[in-house]
Each structure stands twice: as structure tokens, then as C-alpha cells.
């Protein structure tokens, strides 16, 4: 009996947002709400599921996305969930030029300020593998399972102080369907997410080499595909925090605090990193940043093309 614990914050107010209400309905319909947790969160009853391994999954209904009310909800988050192994927020993804028909999981952080939430690569990988498995089983052939650059919606909606991210000690991921109305209202896409939530501790036992990924676009395909790369007898990549080109520039990571803020990103990844992979179309100043980080953490740095031949990559023992 492993006894791990995960918590998912899922908006159930149908007047706010998309996707999450469908996920909540499917969890209920498919029998994942096997018991009441015995307490409420923000005035609503929390549901619970315990699997055969003794792992516990808590499903927390919220009035809106928690990132919009983080400071208000932090006391309850810490009261009930501070000792949990992983957490997630189920929501939708949108944005100018965003990919359509995607199932996505990403880590949280505010690149500009250098405030990064804790990241657990093995659990994030487990969840993405589960989403991909369910995508295939549900026949969602026109969807892709991807990760995306690190960000936090609390900041982008001008309602969250990024330092709040560190006041909840549990690693959190956003779990989303994107990025247009047709996808948000696709019940089978929501079902792929719902069925994956209780598989976050289901592990294939591979040795996971944690990476810091730097550069590229918001949905960088090279980094997204690395999540599913496996080689040798039991090796794989752990991809969590990704600092995309747009955030490097907006955050002016070429300045004197760039290394310090990027170091905070590395330090937030459980188990540290074994390599830094950068998109080779970055500006020279950001390549200098990567070199400095490689020296500081004594890890190799590789261009993104190297991800296609992982057997040629060397990692610290």
C-alpha cells in the first residue's frame, strides 16, 4: 500500500469557463466519487477516491479557477492539502495563435519575476502518459497530447502575486483542453482528462532523466515529444519547467539577474536536473545564459535536435 495523495481543484460553476464542469460530471458518472472526504473547501463538499494501491485522490469543487483567488484560498489549501504529493487544476486553454485540439499538462511559474512552483517530473510524466493512453483509447485522433511553456494564469489575469506560488508547498500542474470552443465542449476530450487523474501515480518504472528546457515557442514540439521519448532498456526524459523564447525576452533574462532567476527554476524541480536542452534558434545572450547554468550545476547542455537521439546523450552518474 503506497498511500500517496493527490488533489485536483475543478471549477464546477457553469457560468465560469469551460472543460472542468464536463470533467467533474464525468468523474461523478464514472464512479470516481467513491466517498465524501469529510470536509468542505470554500463552502463546497470535497469528494474522494481511494484506489487498490491505497493511493488517495481528492476532488475539490471550486467556484472559479483557484489561480484567480489564490491568496484567499491559500489558508484552506494549506490546512487540508499541504502534505500531499501532487496537485492539479483542471481548466481550459486559450490564447492568440494557440494550438487547437490539444490535451495539455504544464508546470506553474512566473518567468518574468523568477518565481517558480515546485515541479515533480515523474508524476507529471505519469499523468501525460495516462492522458495520451486515454486519448488513443477514446479515438481522439485529431487531438494531440502536449506540454507547454511554464506560466501561471494568476499573473496573466492580474490577480495573483507570483510569490504566492511558493506558499503552497505541493507541486501543481494545470490540466487543460485547448484551445477553441469546439475542443472545450468535446466531452470525450474531457473524458480523457477525467480518466487520467487517478493514474498520476501509475509508473512504468523507467529511469527518468530530468531536463530544464529553454527556448522555442510556447507549445514547443521538440520538448512536447520528449515527454514520450523512451530508449534503452528503461530510460526516459522528465520534462516540467520550460522557459520559452517569449518569456526569456519579456523577462530580460540576459540581464544580471537572469542566472539567479533561471536557477530558481532549476531548484524548483524535484531531484534537480541532469541536463539542459535549448532551442538552437535562441539569441546568443540566452545561449550564454544556458552555458552559465550548465557550469553552475555541472550538467551538460544540448541543442534540441539531440532529443531525437537520446542514446547519444551523456548524463551525470
XYZ file of N, CA and C in Angstrom, residues 30-301:
816
model
N -18.783 8.228 -13.849
C -17.993 7.003 -13.973
C -17.566 6.423 -12.624
N -18.095 6.966 -11.555
C -17.914 6.343 -10.247
C -16.627 6.648 -9.524
N -15.986 7.755 -9.868
C -14.743 8.108 -9.179
C -14.990 8.756 -7.813
N -16.184 9.261 -7.594
C -16.508 9.857 -6.295
C -17.019 8.746 -5.372
N -16.089 7.970 -4.830
C -16.493 6.793 -4.057
C -16.817 7.107 -2.607
N -16.419 8.279 -2.133
C -16.741 8.662 -0.751
C -16.592 10.167 -0.596
N -17.193 10.676 0.464
C -17.002 12.078 0.813
C -15.728 12.218 1.632
N -15.002 13.301 1.398
C -13.732 13.497 2.098
C -13.933 13.837 3.569
N -15.105 14.353 3.915
C -15.390 14.685 5.311
C -15.136 16.132 5.663
N -14.864 16.946 4.657
C -14.684 18.377 4.910
C -15.048 19.148 3.649
N -15.229 20.444 3.817
C -15.564 21.319 2.700
C -14.390 22.223 2.364
N -14.416 22.769 1.162
C -13.416 23.729 0.702
C -14.155 24.895 0.074
N -13.933 26.071 0.619
C -14.623 27.271 0.140
C -16.131 27.050 0.088
N -16.629 26.346 1.104
C -18.059 26.155 1.244
C -18.663 25.023 0.442
N -17.831 24.226 -0.243
C -18.346 23.125 -1.051
C -17.729 21.797 -0.608
N -18.506 20.740 -0.728
C -18.080 19.428 -0.230
C -17.033 18.795 -1.149
N -15.975 18.288 -0.542
C -14.878 17.645 -1.265
C -15.163 16.148 -1.393
N -14.897 15.592 -2.572
C -15.095 14.170 -2.825
C -13.743 13.445 -2.878
N -13.814 12.112 -2.732
C -12.577 11.350 -2.576
C -12.693 9.994 -3.274
N -11.532 9.510 -3.735
C -11.437 8.163 -4.301
C -10.153 7.522 -3.784
N -10.240 6.278 -3.349
C -9.060 5.517 -2.921
C -8.926 4.305 -3.828
N -7.742 4.123 -4.421
C -7.589 3.000 -5.352
C -7.046 1.766 -4.644
N -6.826 0.699 -5.408
C -6.415 -0.581 -4.838
C -5.046 -0.518 -4.189
N -4.215 0.440 -4.619
C -2.878 0.579 -4.040
C -2.887 1.400 -2.751
N -4.047 1.928 -2.387
C -4.145 2.775 -1.204
C -3.854 4.228 -1.470
N -3.695 4.586 -2.739
C -3.485 5.991 -3.090
C -4.814 6.732 -3.041
N -4.760 7.972 -2.547
C -5.974 8.757 -2.343
C -6.013 9.940 -3.309
N -7.212 10.181 -3.843
C -7.415 11.272 -4.793
C -8.585 12.117 -4.304
N -8.330 13.401 -4.111
C -9.341 14.325 -3.609
C -9.755 15.244 -4.748
N -11.066 15.412 -4.900
C -11.628 16.240 -5.966
C -12.351 17.416 -5.324
N -11.805 18.607 -5.566
C -12.255 19.812 -4.871
C -13.036 20.699 -5.828
N -14.344 20.874 -5.598
C -15.110 21.786 -6.454
C -14.792 23.239 -6.096
N -14.628 24.074 -7.104
C -14.357 25.488 -6.859
C -15.341 26.333 -7.661
N -15.514 27.579 -7.222
C -16.455 28.476 -7.887
C -15.867 29.052 -9.173
N -14.573 29.264 -9.189
C -13.836 29.688 -10.378
C -12.473 29.006 -10.311
N -11.622 29.277 -11.263
C -10.272 28.732 -11.211
C -9.552 29.260 -9.964
N -8.875 28.376 -9.235
C -8.259 28.804 -7.969
C -7.174 29.850 -8.172
N -6.547 29.871 -9.362
C -5.493 30.858 -9.593
C -6.019 32.279 -9.532
N -7.326 32.448 -9.711
C -7.911 33.780 -9.663
C -8.201 34.240 -8.241
N -8.119 33.317 -7.283
C -8.432 33.630 -5.883
C -7.405 32.977 -4.967
N -6.159 32.927 -5.424
C -5.121 32.150 -4.746
C -4.880 32.620 -3.320
N -4.753 33.914 -3.154
C -4.446 34.438 -1.822
C -5.569 34.120 -0.840
N -6.799 34.266 -1.277
C -7.952 33.979 -0.421
C -8.014 32.490 -0.049
N -7.687 31.609 -1.003
C -7.868 30.177 -0.794
C -6.650 29.489 -0.180
N -5.506 30.167 -0.149
C -4.278 29.552 0.382
C -4.436 28.969 1.784
N -5.077 29.662 2.722
C -5.209 29.069 4.060
C -5.898 27.715 4.044
N -6.959 27.574 3.263
C -7.649 26.284 3.182
C -6.812 25.260 2.424
N -6.121 25.696 1.395
C -5.255 24.779 0.648
C -4.201 24.176 1.566
N -3.580 25.020 2.372
C -2.543 24.538 3.276
C -3.115 23.746 4.449
N -4.289 24.118 4.911
C -4.905 23.386 6.019
C -5.188 21.934 5.650
N -5.672 21.714 4.439
C -6.131 20.374 4.063
C -5.133 19.583 3.213
N -4.255 20.279 2.461
C -3.508 19.564 1.430
C -1.995 19.785 1.451
N -1.464 20.464 2.438
C -0.040 20.829 2.424
C 0.891 19.627 2.423
N 0.412 18.464 2.894
C 1.271 17.282 2.950
C 1.036 16.336 1.779
N 0.333 16.795 0.738
C 0.036 15.933 -0.397
C 1.250 15.798 -1.314
N 1.206 14.800 -2.184
C 2.326 14.524 -3.080
C 2.271 15.348 -4.361
N 1.068 15.679 -4.828
C 0.922 16.408 -6.087
C -0.461 17.038 -6.103
N -0.604 18.101 -6.890
C -1.907 18.751 -7.036
C -2.073 19.206 -8.478
N -3.316 19.480 -8.841
C -3.578 19.932 -10.197
C -4.818 20.797 -10.259
N -4.866 21.663 -11.242
C -6.054 22.463 -11.523
C -6.534 22.112 -12.921
N -7.792 21.719 -13.033
C -8.379 21.377 -14.324
C -9.045 22.626 -14.897
N -8.707 22.966 -16.125
C -9.229 24.194 -16.716
C -9.156 24.097 -18.237
N -9.325 25.240 -18.913
C -9.234 25.272 -20.370
C -8.057 26.126 -20.785
N -7.594 25.914 -22.006
C -6.505 26.727 -22.535
C -7.009 27.538 -23.717
N -6.594 28.811 -23.746
C -6.880 29.660 -24.903
C -5.748 30.658 -25.061
N -5.728 31.350 -26.177
C -4.701 32.355 -26.407
C -4.539 32.611 -27.895
N -4.014 33.770 -28.198
C -3.769 34.119 -29.594
C -2.825 33.103 -30.226
N -3.209 32.586 -31.368
C -2.389 31.635 -32.130
C -2.157 30.323 -31.375
N -2.974 30.023 -30.354
C -2.807 28.784 -29.592
C -3.224 27.582 -30.438
N -2.614 26.454 -30.171
C -2.945 25.231 -30.900
C -4.382 24.802 -30.613
N -5.039 24.300 -31.630
C -6.364 23.733 -31.456
C -6.256 22.231 -31.221
N -7.273 21.682 -30.551
C -7.374 20.243 -30.328
C -6.121 19.695 -29.625
N -5.896 20.208 -28.425
C -4.791 19.713 -27.608
C -5.288 19.338 -26.209
N -4.667 18.322 -25.665
C -4.778 17.953 -24.260
C -3.427 18.289 -23.664
N -3.404 19.132 -22.656
C -2.122 19.664 -22.204
C -1.972 19.652 -20.695
N -0.735 19.437 -20.262
C -0.347 19.497 -18.852
C 0.901 20.371 -18.785
N 0.920 21.335 -17.861
C 2.124 22.166 -17.750
C 2.387 22.546 -16.295
N 3.639 22.857 -16.023
C 4.052 23.301 -14.693
C 3.787 24.788 -14.537
N 3.861 25.262 -13.288
C 3.471 26.638 -12.976
C 4.672 27.486 -12.583
N 4.655 28.718 -13.027
C 5.696 29.655 -12.647
C 5.487 30.984 -13.348
N 6.089 32.021 -12.798
C 6.088 33.335 -13.432
C 7.513 33.632 -13.856
N 7.781 33.468 -15.134
C 9.146 33.575 -15.633
C 9.709 34.965 -15.411
N 8.918 35.998 -15.639
C 9.423 37.368 -15.509
C 10.031 37.625 -14.138
N 9.320 37.237 -13.079
C 9.794 37.513 -11.720
C 10.761 36.457 -11.207
N 10.801 35.304 -11.874
C 11.657 34.221 -11.393
C 11.046 33.446 -10.240
N 9.718 33.463 -10.150
C 9.015 32.693 -9.117
C 8.451 31.425 -9.758
N 8.958 30.288 -9.330
C 8.570 29.023 -9.944
C 7.969 28.090 -8.909
N 6.836 27.481 -9.279
C 6.225 26.494 -8.410
C 7.003 25.195 -8.434
N 6.855 24.423 -7.365
C 7.516 23.122 -7.292
C 7.055 22.236 -8.448
N 7.964 21.399 -8.959
C 7.654 20.500 -10.072
C 8.140 19.096 -9.736
N 7.320 18.107 -10.038
C 7.670 16.701 -9.799
C 7.628 15.970 -11.150
N 8.788 15.830 -11.802
C 8.826 15.315 -13.171
C 8.205 13.937 -13.349
N 8.437 13.031 -12.406
C 7.912 11.682 -12.588
C 6.383 11.672 -12.594
N 5.782 12.425 -11.679
C 4.323 12.451 -11.624
C 3.732 13.163 -12.835
N 4.383 14.239 -13.272
C 3.882 14.935 -14.469
C 3.982 14.016 -15.683
N 5.062 13.267 -15.775
C 5.200 12.311 -16.886
C 4.128 11.236 -16.798
N 3.903 10.687 -15.606
C 2.862 9.665 -15.444
C 1.514 10.174 -15.948
N 1.187 11.414 -15.576
C -0.101 11.972 -15.964
C -0.185 12.146 -17.476
N 0.874 12.633 -18.087
C 0.855 12.834 -19.529
C 0.775 11.502 -20.278
N 1.444 10.483 -19.775
C 1.336 9.161 -20.398
C -0.091 8.647 -20.300
N -0.736 8.898 -19.155
C -2.121 8.457 -18.980
C -3.054 9.210 -19.920
N -2.862 10.522 -20.049
C -3.693 11.314 -20.959
C -3.527 10.804 -22.395
N -2.293 10.540 -22.795
C -2.047 10.050 -24.151
C -2.701 8.680 -24.371
N -2.610 7.806 -23.386
C -3.241 6.487 -23.487
C -4.752 6.628 -23.653
N -5.358 7.496 -22.837
C -6.802 7.689 -22.927
C -7.201 8.399 -24.209
N -6.358 9.287 -24.685
C -6.637 9.945 -25.981
C -6.782 8.896 -27.076
N -5.858 7.950 -27.100
C -5.888 6.903 -28.128
C -7.091 5.989 -27.947
N -7.340 5.576 -26.700
C -8.432 4.637 -26.444
C -9.794 5.241 -26.748
N -9.917 6.562 -26.614
C -11.186 7.239 -26.873
C -11.332 7.684 -28.328
N -10.340 7.362 -29.146
C -10.425 7.676 -30.564
C -10.291 9.145 -30.891
N -9.597 9.879 -30.048
C -9.404 11.314 -30.288
C -8.212 11.527 -31.217
N -8.347 11.015 -32.429
C -7.223 11.012 -33.354
C -6.834 12.396 -33.838
N -7.757 13.358 -33.743
C -7.450 14.713 -34.194
C -6.883 15.582 -33.072
N -6.728 15.007 -31.868
C -6.124 15.724 -30.741
C -4.669 15.300 -30.572
N -3.912 16.165 -29.921
C -2.538 15.866 -29.528
C -2.384 16.075 -28.030
N -1.533 15.259 -27.410
C -1.192 15.439 -26.003
C 0.156 16.152 -25.953
N 0.188 17.324 -25.322
C 1.394 18.157 -25.351
C 1.624 18.783 -23.975
N 2.833 19.265 -23.786
C 3.087 20.169 -22.671
C 3.327 21.556 -23.252
N 3.461 22.537 -22.395
C 3.633 23.908 -22.870
C 4.564 24.662 -21.926
N 4.942 25.844 -22.331
C 5.883 26.631 -21.543
C 5.313 26.949 -20.161
N 6.190 27.023 -19.192
C 5.815 27.341 -17.822
C 5.169 28.718 -17.750
N 4.009 28.776 -17.094
C 3.357 30.065 -16.830
C 2.340 29.868 -15.715
N 1.800 30.964 -15.237
C 0.780 30.913 -14.189
C -0.305 31.918 -14.517
N -1.521 31.428 -14.643
C -2.622 32.287 -15.087
C -2.981 33.369 -14.076
N -2.653 33.161 -12.801
C -2.922 34.191 -11.810
C -2.260 35.511 -12.167
N -1.041 35.442 -12.650
C -0.313 36.640 -13.050
C -0.902 37.233 -14.319
N -1.236 36.381 -15.263
C -1.694 36.879 -16.556
C -3.103 37.450 -16.496
N -3.819 37.173 -15.415
C -5.117 37.816 -15.208
C -5.019 38.983 -14.209
N -3.779 39.335 -13.839
C -3.525 40.483 -12.961
C -4.229 40.360 -11.612
N -4.349 39.136 -11.116
C -4.989 38.957 -9.810
C -4.100 38.213 -8.832
N -2.913 37.801 -9.262
C -2.081 36.971 -8.399
C -0.677 37.507 -8.234
N -0.211 37.575 -6.997
C 1.178 37.888 -6.691
C 1.978 36.606 -6.911
N 2.962 36.590 -7.819
C 3.668 35.342 -8.123
C 4.382 34.722 -6.935
N 4.701 35.511 -5.909
C 5.345 34.925 -4.727
C 4.400 33.974 -3.995
N 3.087 34.070 -4.278
C 2.122 33.181 -3.644
C 2.352 31.729 -4.048
N 2.947 31.511 -5.222
C 3.154 30.151 -5.701
C 3.939 29.305 -4.711
N 4.876 29.930 -4.025
C 5.725 29.179 -3.091
C 5.079 28.997 -1.728
N 3.926 29.607 -1.522
C 3.267 29.494 -0.221
C 2.365 28.271 -0.128
N 2.192 27.560 -1.224
C 1.571 26.240 -1.212
C 2.672 25.259 -1.590
N 3.106 24.401 -0.672
C 4.326 23.619 -0.892
C 4.183 22.455 -1.853
N 2.991 22.168 -2.301
C 2.752 20.989 -3.132
C 2.904 21.345 -4.610
N 3.670 20.551 -5.338
C 3.801 20.771 -6.777
C 2.427 20.738 -7.432
N 2.205 21.677 -8.356
C 0.913 21.762 -9.031
C 1.114 21.831 -10.539
N 0.184 21.207 -11.267
C 0.162 21.312 -12.723
C -1.213 21.802 -13.155
N -1.248 22.489 -14.279
C -2.510 22.806 -14.935
C -2.801 21.691 -15.936
N -4.072 21.269 -15.979
C -4.503 20.156 -16.832
C -5.638 20.699 -17.684
N -5.445 20.745 -19.004
C -6.328 21.559 -19.829
C -6.703 20.885 -21.141
N -7.811 21.366 -21.708
C -8.157 21.112 -23.108
C -8.092 22.452 -23.823
N -7.519 22.469 -24.999
C -7.421 23.718 -25.737
C -7.642 23.500 -27.223
N -7.791 24.617 -27.931
C -7.753 25.960 -27.366
C -8.892 26.796 -27.936
N -9.982 26.124 -28.401
C -11.088 26.817 -29.042
C -12.393 26.146 -28.614
N -13.539 26.819 -28.790
C -14.806 26.314 -28.250
C -15.137 24.876 -28.626
N -14.854 24.473 -29.848
C -15.171 23.105 -30.252
C -14.450 22.097 -29.372
N -13.193 22.373 -29.051
C -12.426 21.464 -28.193
C -12.890 21.536 -26.744
N -13.161 22.747 -26.255
C -13.598 22.894 -24.872
C -14.879 22.109 -24.587
N -15.737 22.005 -25.588
C -17.028 21.345 -25.416
C -17.025 19.888 -25.871
N -15.859 19.375 -26.186
C -15.741 17.986 -26.602
C -15.733 17.090 -25.353
N -16.813 16.353 -25.156
C -16.956 15.541 -23.932
C -15.911 14.432 -23.867
N -15.513 13.908 -25.017
C -14.525 12.829 -24.996
C -13.140 13.364 -24.630
N -12.844 14.584 -25.004
C -11.581 15.202 -24.572
C -11.587 15.380 -23.063
N -12.715 15.829 -22.518
C -12.838 15.949 -21.062
C -12.733 14.580 -20.398
N -13.280 13.563 -21.055
C -13.215 12.208 -20.503
C -11.765 11.713 -20.439
N -10.963 12.058 -21.445
C -9.549 11.660 -21.426
C -8.837 12.237 -20.207
N -9.154 13.494 -19.871
C -8.566 14.089 -18.672
C -9.092 13.406 -17.423
N -10.409 13.252 -17.331
C -11.026 12.701 -16.122
C -10.468 11.323 -15.796
N -10.348 10.473 -16.790
C -9.873 9.107 -16.549
C -8.383 9.047 -16.217
N -7.676 10.123 -16.504
C -6.225 10.134 -16.257
C -5.860 10.579 -14.851
N -6.736 11.318 -14.190
C -6.384 11.941 -12.917
C -5.965 10.931 -11.859
N -6.594 9.771 -11.846
C -6.259 8.765 -10.834
C -5.114 7.861 -11.279
N -4.453 8.206 -12.362
C -3.314 7.424 -12.847
C -1.981 8.153 -12.655
N -2.008 9.242 -11.914
C -0.797 10.055 -11.790
C 0.306 9.343 -11.003
N -0.056 8.327 -10.227
C 0.952 7.549 -9.503
C 1.257 6.223 -10.193
N 0.614 5.956 -11.326
C 0.877 4.733 -12.086
C 2.159 4.917 -12.873
N 3.157 4.117 -12.572
C 4.525 4.382 -13.016
C 5.071 3.194 -13.804
N 5.775 3.482 -14.907
C 6.350 2.386 -15.693
C 7.742 1.986 -15.207
N 8.238 2.644 -14.176
C 9.495 2.238 -13.557
C 10.749 2.639 -14.292
N 10.627 3.416 -15.358
C 11.814 3.823 -16.104
C 12.662 4.825 -15.311
N 13.939 4.866 -15.617
C 14.813 5.894 -15.054
C 14.535 7.197 -15.796
N 14.108 8.200 -15.068
C 13.703 9.463 -15.672
C 14.834 10.485 -15.524
N 15.324 10.977 -16.643
C 16.389 11.991 -16.658
C 15.734 13.368 -16.724
N 15.814 14.110 -15.651
C 15.156 15.418 -15.584
C 15.893 16.449 -16.432
N 15.132 17.215 -17.187
C 15.683 18.257 -18.049
C 15.155 19.625 -17.651
N 15.950 20.657 -17.887
C 15.436 22.019 -17.997
C 15.415 22.335 -19.479
N 14.275 22.772 -19.985
C 14.137 23.103 -21.402
C 14.063 24.618 -21.560
N 14.849 25.151 -22.491
C 14.959 26.598 -22.662
C 14.809 26.946 -24.138
N 13.995 27.981 -24.409
C 13.831 28.467 -25.770
C 12.637 27.841 -26.460
N 12.524 28.119 -27.748
C 11.417 27.589 -28.519
C 10.130 28.370 -28.311
N 9.045 27.870 -28.910
C 7.751 28.530 -28.827
C 6.976 27.998 -27.632
N 5.791 28.573 -27.396
C 5.016 28.212 -26.210
C 4.661 26.725 -26.211
N 4.159 26.218 -27.325
C 3.940 24.778 -27.488
C 5.095 24.236 -28.329
N 6.265 24.119 -27.735
C 7.441 23.705 -28.496
C 7.371 22.201 -28.777
N 7.216 21.798 -30.035
C 7.036 20.371 -30.336
C 8.214 19.502 -29.920
N 9.415 20.025 -29.995
C 10.578 19.223 -29.612
C 10.531 18.834 -28.136
N 10.100 19.757 -27.285
C 10.020 19.460 -25.855
C 8.797 18.609 -25.541
N 7.696 18.863 -26.258
C 6.483 18.069 -26.038
C 6.720 16.613 -26.403
N 7.406 16.374 -27.518
C 7.662 14.998 -27.949
C 8.639 14.286 -27.024
N 9.528 15.049 -26.361
C 10.491 14.430 -25.448
C 9.799 13.754 -24.275
N 8.619 14.242 -23.902
C 7.875 13.639 -22.794
C 7.624 12.158 -23.063
N 7.428 11.796 -24.331
C 7.062 10.425 -24.683
C 8.244 9.613 -25.221
N 9.425 10.203 -25.204
C 10.607 9.505 -25.711
C 11.093 8.474 -24.697
N 11.349 7.271 -25.184
C 11.907 6.203 -24.359
C 13.019 5.536 -25.153
N 14.047 5.091 -24.462
C 15.152 4.437 -25.153
C 15.845 3.475 -24.193
N 16.714 2.666 -24.780
C 17.418 1.680 -23.958
C 16.443 0.709 -23.314
N 16.892 0.128 -22.229
C 16.039 -0.833 -21.536
C 14.992 -0.152 -20.678
N 15.343 1.026 -20.120
C 14.382 1.622 -19.182
C 14.565 3.118 -18.986
N 14.949 3.850 -20.026
C 15.265 5.269 -19.843
C 14.220 6.172 -20.503
N 14.048 7.359 -19.917
C 13.070 8.319 -20.414
C 13.456 9.707 -19.916
N 12.780 10.732 -20.452
C 13.019 12.110 -20.034
C 11.949 12.556 -19.034
N 12.347 13.442 -18.132
C 11.420 14.140 -17.260
C 11.371 15.605 -17.670
N 10.233 16.047 -18.198
C 10.077 17.426 -18.676
C 9.034 18.121 -17.823
N 9.437 19.199 -17.173
C 8.494 20.004 -16.395
C 8.631 21.458 -16.819
N 9.509 22.205 -16.140
C 9.634 23.631 -16.442
C 10.288 23.858 -17.809
N 9.638 24.723 -18.582
C 10.126 25.126 -19.899
C 10.112 26.651 -19.941
N 11.256 27.252 -20.199
C 11.330 28.713 -20.322
C 11.384 29.047 -21.802
N 10.250 29.471 -22.354
C 10.147 29.714 -23.794
C 10.806 31.033 -24.187
N 11.093 31.150 -25.477
C 11.727 32.356 -26.004
C 10.986 33.628 -25.617
N 9.659 33.598 -25.742
C 8.891 34.819 -25.495
C 9.060 35.299 -24.063
N 9.190 34.361 -23.122
C 9.337 34.748 -21.719
C 10.781 35.136 -21.401
N 11.735 34.512 -22.083
C 13.130 34.935 -21.895
C 13.280 36.412 -22.261
N 12.677 36.779 -23.380
C 12.770 38.168 -23.819
C 11.988 39.112 -22.936
N 10.738 38.739 -22.625
C 9.899 39.602 -21.783
C 10.501 39.769 -20.401
N 11.138 38.716 -19.893
C 11.740 38.768 -18.560
C 13.158 39.298 -18.551
N 13.688 39.621 -19.736
C 15.050 40.163 -19.861
C 16.050 39.274 -19.122
N 16.067 38.010 -19.480
C 16.963 37.055 -18.818
C 18.425 37.232 -19.219
N 18.671 38.170 -20.123
C 20.060 38.478 -20.452
C 20.693 39.406 -19.419
N 19.885 39.958 -18.517
C 20.453 40.923 -17.567
C 21.112 40.223 -16.384
N 21.563 41.007 -15.416
C 22.403 40.474 -14.329
C 21.664 39.515 -13.400
N 20.342 39.512 -13.424
C 19.594 38.589 -12.558
C 19.087 37.358 -13.310
N 19.454 37.242 -14.576
C 18.962 36.125 -15.382
C 19.359 34.769 -14.829
N 20.632 34.614 -14.482
C 21.101 33.333 -13.949
C 20.426 33.022 -12.619
N 20.262 34.037 -11.791
C 19.614 33.828 -10.490
C 18.180 33.356 -10.663
N 17.434 33.990 -11.561
C 16.033 33.610 -11.751
C 15.918 32.243 -12.427
N 16.791 31.958 -13.393
C 16.772 30.636 -14.029
C 17.204 29.553 -13.042
N 18.062 29.888 -12.122
C 18.465 28.928 -11.086
C 17.289 28.584 -10.190
N 16.438 29.562 -9.915
C 15.238 29.294 -9.120
C 14.339 28.286 -9.824
N 14.324 28.337 -11.142
C 13.552 27.376 -11.927
C 14.114 25.967 -11.738
N 15.415 25.833 -11.871
C 16.060 24.523 -11.694
C 15.845 24.002 -10.284
N 16.005 24.883 -9.309
C 15.885 24.469 -7.906
C 14.468 24.021 -7.548
N 13.489 24.422 -8.343
C 12.096 24.038 -8.079
C 11.771 22.639 -8.581
N 12.665 22.040 -9.361
C 12.423 20.719 -9.937
C 12.925 19.649 -8.967
N 12.015 18.826 -8.497
C 12.383 17.791 -7.532
C 13.444 16.864 -8.134
N 14.500 16.648 -7.369
C 15.579 15.782 -7.827
C 16.616 16.475 -8.673
N 16.419 17.791 -8.925
C 17.373 18.516 -9.748
C 17.275 18.112 -11.212
N 18.267 18.506 -11.988
C 18.276 18.200 -13.421
C 19.569 17.475 -13.785
N 19.500 16.743 -14.894
C 20.678 16.040 -15.403
C 21.208 16.652 -16.689
N 20.437 17.554 -17.278
C 20.883 18.223 -18.499
C 19.993 19.429 -18.767
N 20.523 20.354 -19.563
C 19.748 21.487 -20.065
C 19.676 21.344 -21.575
N 18.470 21.424 -22.106
C 18.276 21.346 -23.550
C 17.750 22.694 -24.031
N 18.405 23.266 -25.031
C 17.990 24.591 -25.511
C 17.690 24.543 -26.996
N 16.766 25.390 -27.406
C 16.433 25.509 -28.819
C 17.516 26.343 -29.487
N 18.133 25.825 -30.515
C 19.337 26.489 -31.036
C 19.045 27.746 -31.847
N 17.771 28.143 -31.961
C 17.464 29.409 -32.623
C 17.337 30.562 -31.630
N 17.795 30.331 -30.403
C 17.808 31.418 -29.410
C 18.876 32.444 -29.748
N 18.693 33.634 -29.223
C 19.720 34.666 -29.332
C 20.970 34.239 -28.566
N 22.093 34.784 -28.980
C 23.364 34.426 -28.350
C 23.398 34.711 -26.864
N 22.741 35.794 -26.419
C 22.773 36.140 -24.998
C 22.085 35.071 -24.148
N 21.074 34.408 -24.720
C 20.380 33.366 -23.972
C 21.146 32.044 -24.030
N 21.908 31.843 -25.089
C 22.806 30.689 -25.122
C 23.902 30.860 -24.064
N 24.341 32.090 -23.867
C 25.313 32.367 -22.801
C 24.707 32.044 -21.435
N 23.438 32.362 -21.271
C 22.736 32.032 -20.027
C 22.745 30.528 -19.800
N 22.453 29.759 -20.832
C 22.427 28.302 -20.714
C 23.809 27.771 -20.360
N 24.835 28.317 -20.981
C 26.193 27.873 -20.662
C 26.529 28.146 -19.203
N 26.137 29.316 -18.720
C 26.415 29.661 -17.323
C 25.689 28.713 -16.369
N 24.459 28.346 -16.707
C 23.705 27.414 -15.866
C 24.334 26.024 -15.898
N 24.788 25.607 -17.071
C 25.444 24.307 -17.172
C 26.681 24.232 -16.289
N 27.454 25.319 -16.285
C 28.646 25.357 -15.431
C 28.265 25.379 -13.955
N 27.261 26.166 -13.616
C 26.861 26.282 -12.210
C 26.383 24.958 -11.646
N 25.599 24.212 -12.432
C 25.015 22.964 -11.935
C 25.791 21.731 -12.381
N 26.860 21.960 -13.123
C 27.734 20.873 -13.571
C 26.949 19.808 -14.333
N 26.134 20.277 -15.275
C 25.365 19.364 -16.117
C 25.632 19.707 -17.582
N 25.507 18.732 -18.476
C 25.730 19.012 -19.900
C 24.603 19.848 -20.488
N 24.902 20.555 -21.569
C 23.882 21.303 -22.304
C 23.836 20.747 -23.722
